[in-house]
Short mmCIF file of C-alpha atoms and ligand atoms in Angstrom, two decimals:
data_model
loop_
_atom_site.label_atom_id
_atom_site.label_comp_id
_atom_site.label_asym_id
_atom_site.label_seq_id
_atom_site.Cartn_x
_atom_site.Cartn_y
_atom_site.Cartn_z
CA MET N 1 0.02 0.01 -0.01
CA ARG N 2 0.96 3.58 -0.40
CA VAL N 3 -0.20 5.66 2.60
CA VAL N 4 -0.34 9.45 2.94
CA ILE N 5 -0.11 10.62 6.53
CA THR N 6 -0.92 14.27 7.30
CA GLY N 7 0.79 15.44 10.47
CA GLY N 8 3.45 12.85 9.61
CA ALA N 9 6.16 14.65 11.57
CA GLY N 10 4.10 14.90 14.73
CA PHE N 11 3.98 12.63 17.75
CA LEU N 12 1.51 10.11 16.42
CA GLY N 13 2.29 10.72 12.73
CA SER N 14 5.97 9.85 13.19
CA HIS N 15 5.09 6.59 14.99
CA LEU N 16 2.53 5.76 12.23
CA SER N 17 5.07 6.47 9.47
CA ARG N 18 7.58 4.12 11.10
CA TYR N 19 4.93 1.41 11.68
CA PHE N 20 3.57 1.42 8.15
CA LEU N 21 7.16 1.32 6.74
CA SER N 22 7.94 -1.64 9.00
CA LYS N 23 4.91 -3.45 7.52
CA GLY N 24 6.37 -3.01 4.01
CA HIS N 25 4.21 -0.06 2.85
CA LYS N 26 5.26 3.19 1.24
CA VAL N 27 4.62 6.39 3.23
CA THR N 28 4.29 10.01 2.20
CA ALA N 29 4.27 12.23 5.33
CA ILE N 30 2.92 15.76 5.02
CA ASP N 31 3.41 18.36 7.79
CA ASN N 32 3.61 22.12 8.05
CA LEU N 33 5.77 21.71 11.21
CA ILE N 34 3.90 24.16 13.39
CA THR N 35 3.82 21.60 16.15
CA GLY N 36 5.51 18.65 14.40
CA SER N 37 9.24 18.33 14.05
CA VAL N 38 11.64 16.94 11.44
CA GLU N 39 13.65 15.56 14.40
CA ASN N 40 10.87 12.92 14.78
CA ILE N 41 11.38 11.51 11.26
CA LYS N 42 14.96 12.37 10.34
CA ASP N 43 16.00 8.67 10.60
CA LEU N 44 13.48 7.87 7.80
CA PHE N 45 14.91 10.21 5.21
CA GLY N 46 17.30 7.58 3.83
CA ASN N 47 14.44 5.10 3.32
CA GLU N 48 13.42 4.87 -0.36
CA ASN N 49 9.82 4.03 0.68
CA PHE N 50 9.53 7.31 2.63
CA ALA N 51 8.83 10.78 1.31
CA PHE N 52 8.19 14.01 3.15
CA GLN N 53 6.41 17.20 2.05
CA LYS N 54 6.51 20.36 4.16
CA TYR N 55 3.04 21.61 3.38
CA ASP N 56 -0.11 23.04 4.99
CA VAL N 57 -3.00 20.66 4.21
CA THR N 58 -5.65 23.35 4.52
CA ASN N 59 -4.59 24.06 0.89
CA TYR N 60 -5.18 21.79 -2.13
CA ILE N 61 -3.37 18.50 -1.54
CA HIS N 62 -1.45 16.93 -4.43
CA VAL N 63 0.60 13.71 -4.28
CA PRO N 64 1.30 12.16 -7.69
CA GLY N 65 0.59 8.47 -8.34
CA LYS N 66 -1.44 5.78 -6.67
CA VAL N 67 -2.51 6.26 -3.03
CA ASP N 68 -4.40 3.54 -1.12
CA ALA N 69 -5.08 5.23 2.19
CA ILE N 70 -4.89 8.71 3.68
CA LEU N 71 -4.64 9.21 7.40
CA HIS N 72 -5.50 12.76 8.39
CA PHE N 73 -3.58 13.26 11.62
CA ALA N 74 -2.50 16.88 11.20
CA SER N 75 -3.61 19.14 14.06
CA PRO N 76 -2.25 20.78 17.19
CA ALA N 77 -3.38 18.29 19.85
CA SER N 78 -2.32 19.62 23.22
CA PRO N 79 -4.60 22.13 24.98
CA VAL N 80 -1.64 24.52 25.33
CA ASP N 81 -0.97 24.24 21.53
CA TYR N 82 -4.51 24.75 20.46
CA LEU N 83 -4.86 27.77 22.72
CA LYS N 84 -1.76 29.17 21.07
CA PHE N 85 -2.95 28.29 17.54
CA PRO N 86 -6.78 28.50 17.75
CA ILE N 87 -7.37 29.46 14.11
CA PRO N 88 -4.92 26.93 12.54
CA THR N 89 -6.55 24.30 14.76
CA LEU N 90 -10.03 25.14 13.47
CA LYS N 91 -8.74 25.35 9.89
CA VAL N 92 -6.90 22.03 9.87
CA GLY N 93 -9.87 20.22 11.43
CA ALA N 94 -12.37 21.84 9.03
CA LEU N 95 -10.63 22.95 5.78
CA GLY N 96 -7.87 20.39 6.12
CA THR N 97 -10.36 17.54 6.56
CA HIS N 98 -12.28 18.75 3.51
CA LYS N 99 -9.11 18.85 1.38
CA ALA N 100 -7.97 15.44 2.65
CA LEU N 101 -11.38 13.94 1.93
CA GLY N 102 -11.36 15.37 -1.59
CA PHE N 103 -7.92 13.97 -2.10
CA ALA N 104 -8.99 10.50 -0.88
CA LYS N 105 -12.05 10.61 -3.21
CA GLU N 106 -9.88 11.50 -6.16
CA LYS N 107 -7.44 8.67 -5.34
CA LYS N 108 -10.21 6.20 -4.48
CA ALA N 109 -8.36 5.72 -1.19
CA VAL N 110 -9.61 4.78 2.27
CA PHE N 111 -9.81 7.90 4.46
CA MET N 112 -9.10 7.91 8.17
CA ILE N 113 -9.66 10.89 10.43
CA ALA N 114 -7.86 11.18 13.76
CA SER N 115 -10.73 12.19 16.02
CA THR N 116 -10.53 12.51 19.76
CA SER N 117 -12.07 11.84 23.13
CA GLU N 118 -12.54 15.65 23.21
CA VAL N 119 -15.65 15.13 21.06
CA TYR N 120 -17.19 13.98 24.37
CA GLY N 121 -16.17 17.30 26.00
CA ASP N 122 -16.55 17.32 29.82
CA PRO N 123 -18.52 14.04 29.77
CA LEU N 124 -21.61 13.39 31.90
CA ILE N 125 -21.17 9.66 31.63
CA ASN N 126 -18.12 7.54 32.48
CA PRO N 127 -16.77 5.54 30.69
CA GLN N 128 -17.65 7.10 27.30
CA ASN N 129 -18.96 4.82 24.56
CA GLU N 130 -19.27 5.78 20.86
CA LYS N 131 -23.00 6.36 21.13
CA TYR N 132 -22.55 9.24 23.63
CA TRP N 133 -23.00 12.63 21.98
CA GLY N 134 -20.88 14.57 24.48
CA ASN N 135 -21.01 17.72 26.51
CA VAL N 136 -18.98 20.37 24.69
CA ASN N 137 -18.76 24.12 25.29
CA PRO N 138 -18.50 25.45 21.72
CA VAL N 139 -17.26 28.91 22.76
CA GLY N 140 -14.88 27.88 25.53
CA PRO N 141 -11.11 27.76 25.01
CA ARG N 142 -11.16 24.08 24.09
CA GLY N 143 -14.00 24.63 21.60
CA VAL N 144 -11.54 25.31 18.76
CA TYR N 145 -10.28 21.73 18.94
CA ASP N 146 -13.45 19.98 20.07
CA GLU N 147 -15.73 21.57 17.48
CA ALA N 148 -13.12 21.22 14.64
CA LYS N 149 -12.94 17.49 15.37
CA ARG N 150 -16.70 17.22 15.60
CA PHE N 151 -17.01 19.02 12.26
CA ALA N 152 -14.33 16.67 10.84
CA GLU N 153 -16.38 13.62 11.92
CA ALA N 154 -19.56 15.11 10.39
CA MET N 155 -17.74 15.91 7.14
CA THR N 156 -16.25 12.36 7.05
CA MET N 157 -19.66 10.79 7.53
CA ALA N 158 -21.13 13.06 4.80
CA TYR N 159 -18.47 11.86 2.33
CA HIS N 160 -19.17 8.28 3.37
CA ARG N 161 -22.93 8.63 2.93
CA TYR N 162 -22.98 10.87 -0.17
CA HIS N 163 -19.93 9.62 -2.08
CA LYS N 164 -20.04 6.07 -0.65
CA MET N 165 -16.40 6.40 0.38
CA PRO N 166 -14.76 4.01 2.81
CA VAL N 167 -13.89 5.97 5.95
CA ARG N 168 -12.47 5.32 9.40
CA ILE N 169 -13.06 7.54 12.45
CA ILE N 170 -10.76 6.87 15.35
CA ARG N 171 -11.52 8.58 18.64
CA ILE N 172 -8.13 8.75 20.29
CA PHE N 173 -7.93 9.00 24.06
CA ASN N 174 -4.85 10.34 25.93
CA THR N 175 -1.79 8.75 24.48
CA TYR N 176 1.87 9.14 25.51
CA GLY N 177 5.33 7.94 24.54
CA PRO N 178 8.55 8.96 22.84
CA ASN N 179 8.40 11.92 20.32
CA MET N 180 6.03 14.00 22.43
CA ARG N 181 7.36 17.54 22.50
CA ILE N 182 8.88 18.19 25.92
CA ASN N 183 7.17 21.59 26.06
CA ASP N 184 3.80 20.72 24.55
CA GLY N 185 2.16 21.41 27.87
CA ARG N 186 0.41 18.10 28.38
CA ALA N 187 0.50 16.25 31.67
CA VAL N 188 3.01 13.49 30.72
CA PRO N 189 5.66 15.76 29.15
CA ASN N 190 5.27 18.34 31.93
CA PHE N 191 5.49 15.80 34.75
CA MET N 192 8.42 13.95 33.11
CA THR N 193 10.38 17.11 32.47
CA GLN N 194 9.71 18.54 35.90
CA ALA N 195 10.54 15.25 37.69
CA LEU N 196 13.78 14.73 35.73
CA LYS N 197 14.92 18.24 36.58
CA ASN N 198 13.81 17.84 40.21
CA LYS N 199 11.56 20.88 39.77
CA PRO N 200 8.08 21.09 41.25
CA ILE N 201 5.48 18.85 39.51
CA THR N 202 2.50 21.01 38.64
CA VAL N 203 -0.84 19.30 39.24
CA TYR N 204 -3.79 21.44 38.07
CA GLY N 205 -6.81 21.70 40.37
CA ASP N 206 -6.75 19.24 43.28
CA GLY N 207 -5.59 16.45 40.99
CA SER N 208 -8.86 14.48 41.39
CA GLN N 209 -9.69 14.74 37.68
CA THR N 210 -9.09 11.46 35.84
CA ARG N 211 -7.54 10.39 32.53
CA SER N 212 -6.83 6.96 31.04
CA LEU N 213 -3.45 6.78 29.34
CA CYS N 214 -2.52 4.61 26.38
CA TYR N 215 1.03 3.83 25.38
CA VAL N 216 1.69 4.85 21.78
CA SER N 217 2.59 1.40 20.41
CA ASP N 218 -0.82 0.09 21.54
CA LEU N 219 -2.55 2.94 19.81
CA VAL N 220 -0.67 2.48 16.57
CA ARG N 221 -1.59 -1.22 16.50
CA GLY N 222 -5.22 -0.25 16.99
CA ILE N 223 -5.04 2.30 14.13
CA TYR N 224 -3.62 -0.34 11.80
CA LYS N 225 -6.37 -2.80 12.66
CA LEU N 226 -9.06 -0.16 12.26
CA LEU N 227 -7.73 0.79 8.82
CA TYR N 228 -8.06 -2.78 7.59
CA SER N 229 -11.49 -3.25 9.19
CA GLY N 230 -14.69 -2.47 7.33
CA LEU N 231 -15.86 -0.13 10.15
CA ASN N 232 -17.08 3.22 8.83
CA GLU N 233 -18.36 4.31 12.28
CA PRO N 234 -16.44 6.01 15.11
CA VAL N 235 -14.29 3.68 17.25
CA ASN N 236 -12.69 4.56 20.58
CA ILE N 237 -9.07 3.57 20.91
CA GLY N 238 -7.46 4.04 24.28
CA ASN N 239 -6.49 2.35 27.51
CA PRO N 240 -9.45 2.05 29.96
CA HIS N 241 -7.12 2.03 33.01
CA GLU N 242 -8.35 5.24 34.72
CA ILE N 243 -6.25 7.17 37.22
CA THR N 244 -6.38 10.61 38.87
CA LEU N 245 -3.84 13.22 37.82
CA LEU N 246 -2.39 13.20 41.34
CA GLU N 247 -1.79 9.46 40.99
CA LEU N 248 -0.10 10.10 37.62
CA ALA N 249 2.16 12.74 39.16
CA GLN N 250 3.09 10.33 42.01
CA THR N 251 3.75 7.52 39.55
CA VAL N 252 6.06 9.68 37.39
CA LYS N 253 7.87 10.86 40.50
CA LYS N 254 8.41 7.29 41.62
CA ILE N 255 9.59 5.99 38.24
CA THR N 256 12.02 8.84 37.75
CA LYS N 257 13.25 8.57 41.36
CA SER N 258 12.77 12.30 41.57
CA SER N 259 12.99 14.52 44.64
CA SER N 260 10.43 16.96 43.10
CA LYS N 261 7.61 18.35 45.25
CA ILE N 262 4.09 18.02 43.92
CA ILE N 263 2.43 21.45 43.81
CA PHE N 264 -1.11 22.52 42.85
CA LYS N 265 -2.04 25.16 40.22
CA PRO N 266 -5.41 26.42 39.05
CA LEU N 267 -7.48 24.05 36.91
CA PRO N 268 -7.81 25.35 33.32
CA GLN N 269 -11.32 26.31 32.14
CA ASP N 270 -13.53 23.44 30.91
CA ASP N 271 -10.94 20.84 31.89
CA PRO N 272 -12.79 17.47 31.73
CA LYS N 273 -13.30 15.97 35.21
CA VAL N 274 -13.31 12.36 34.05
CA ARG N 275 -12.23 10.51 30.94
CA ARG N 276 -12.19 6.81 30.24
CA PRO N 277 -12.87 4.97 27.00
CA ASP N 278 -15.39 2.18 26.67
CA ILE N 279 -13.47 -0.05 24.27
CA THR N 280 -16.06 -2.80 23.85
CA LEU N 281 -16.42 -2.00 20.10
CA ALA N 282 -12.62 -2.18 19.48
CA LYS N 283 -12.35 -5.36 21.52
CA THR N 284 -15.17 -7.17 19.75
CA LYS N 285 -14.85 -5.85 16.17
CA LEU N 286 -11.14 -5.29 15.89
CA LYS N 287 -9.95 -7.89 18.38
CA TRP N 288 -7.74 -5.11 19.80
CA THR N 289 -6.87 -4.54 23.39
CA PRO N 290 -4.10 -2.49 24.92
CA GLU N 291 -1.13 -4.53 26.25
CA VAL N 292 1.29 -2.07 27.84
CA SER N 293 0.65 -1.16 31.47
CA LEU N 294 1.05 2.42 32.64
CA GLU N 295 4.24 1.71 34.64
CA GLU N 296 5.78 -0.23 31.75
CA GLY N 297 4.89 2.52 29.25
CA LEU N 298 6.16 5.30 31.50
CA LYS N 299 9.41 3.47 32.02
CA LYS N 300 9.91 3.24 28.23
CA THR N 301 9.01 6.93 27.94
CA VAL N 302 11.44 8.18 30.59
CA GLU N 303 14.45 7.23 28.46
CA TYR N 304 13.23 9.50 25.64
CA PHE N 305 12.54 12.42 28.00
CA ARG N 306 15.91 12.00 29.73
CA LYS N 307 17.65 12.52 26.38
CA ALA N 308 15.30 15.35 25.32
CA VAL N 309 15.79 17.20 28.66
CA SER N 310 19.56 16.90 28.44
CA LYS N 311 19.57 18.46 24.94
CA ASN N 312 17.28 21.30 26.07
N1 UDP Z 401 -2.43 18.72 33.90
C1 UDP Z 401 -1.81 18.91 35.10
N2 UDP Z 401 -0.58 19.50 35.11
C2 UDP Z 401 0.11 19.84 34.01
C3 UDP Z 401 -0.49 19.60 32.74
C4 UDP Z 401 -1.76 19.06 32.74
O1 UDP Z 401 -2.35 18.63 36.15
O2 UDP Z 401 1.25 20.30 34.12
C5 UDP Z 401 -3.77 18.14 33.87
C6 UDP Z 401 -4.81 18.92 33.06
O3 UDP Z 401 -5.43 19.94 33.78
C7 UDP Z 401 -5.79 17.76 32.75
C8 UDP Z 401 -4.89 16.57 32.66
O4 UDP Z 401 -3.66 16.92 33.29
O5 UDP Z 401 -6.67 17.57 33.78
C9 UDP Z 401 -4.56 16.11 31.26
O6 UDP Z 401 -4.14 17.25 30.52
P1 UDP Z 401 -3.43 17.17 29.13
O7 UDP Z 401 -2.99 18.55 28.79
O8 UDP Z 401 -2.43 16.10 29.14
O9 UDP Z 401 -4.55 16.74 28.12
P2 UDP Z 401 -6.17 16.69 28.14
O10 UDP Z 401 -6.47 15.31 28.61
O11 UDP Z 401 -6.74 17.71 29.09
O12 UDP Z 401 -6.54 16.94 26.73
#
């Protein structure tokens, strides 16, 4: 297969590029590098099956030749990033999805959109299954991401229904691992960096809010299985092991053997209080289940952050 991955130099995009290459496919990665980095893919430049275009996919997308699948993963994805780039976030979710769908239609390729657990907003049910419509504040600071992704899902389903295109909608829950930007502002990079520098670990609010964290290799396996499935409906992919943010801070501190203090800072507006995927659909239809425990995944991730912090 020849696969085009938008956001191919980002955290997930770079892992996906490597995974598809390892399975014998050809990969064209496209990224405008506003939050992605060439550093994440520089080891792939010598590979004849890999190509990279520095390009903003809110514009007309052109890749010559046969393309079998397009994975639209371009978007700022950390709350700090999408607050910094609110309009590019809305544009890549809306205009970028439209361009990527048009490109997939032209190439008769399967289209996959990277959606998110943020479509559920600050959820009123826990865990969240795919039938839940969510609780989103459209005009809050997170609205730029949440609504762009909800629009992207709606647009994807419209192309599926109207143009009869094969589509995949993956709702990605919190994921971590190597290639996250150390300053992207999310909990895992912040806690890791702070712990490794023995600086205070900043827990927002009282730390009782929950998240469920998936190690990146589990996520990538799930994406691959979803692509090959016939499922045109949204599918949650994430790890259902739910913990509080305070527990996450304590676990990172323990794993890094850090002497950092844990301190509390104000909770950002509209920060979801709970989040946990119901993965019944992925388990039954894709035969997928996460395999890497939180401790194991964090231990693998520490090595990457140790190097990244020493370079910084
Ligand atoms: N968080 C925190 N300290 C930090 C960064 C984030 O306590 O230094 C909290 C944040 O308020 C949220 C959770 O960690 O409750 C996860 O935040 P993240 O930015 O990783 O992504 P989100 O799940 O909110 O999209």
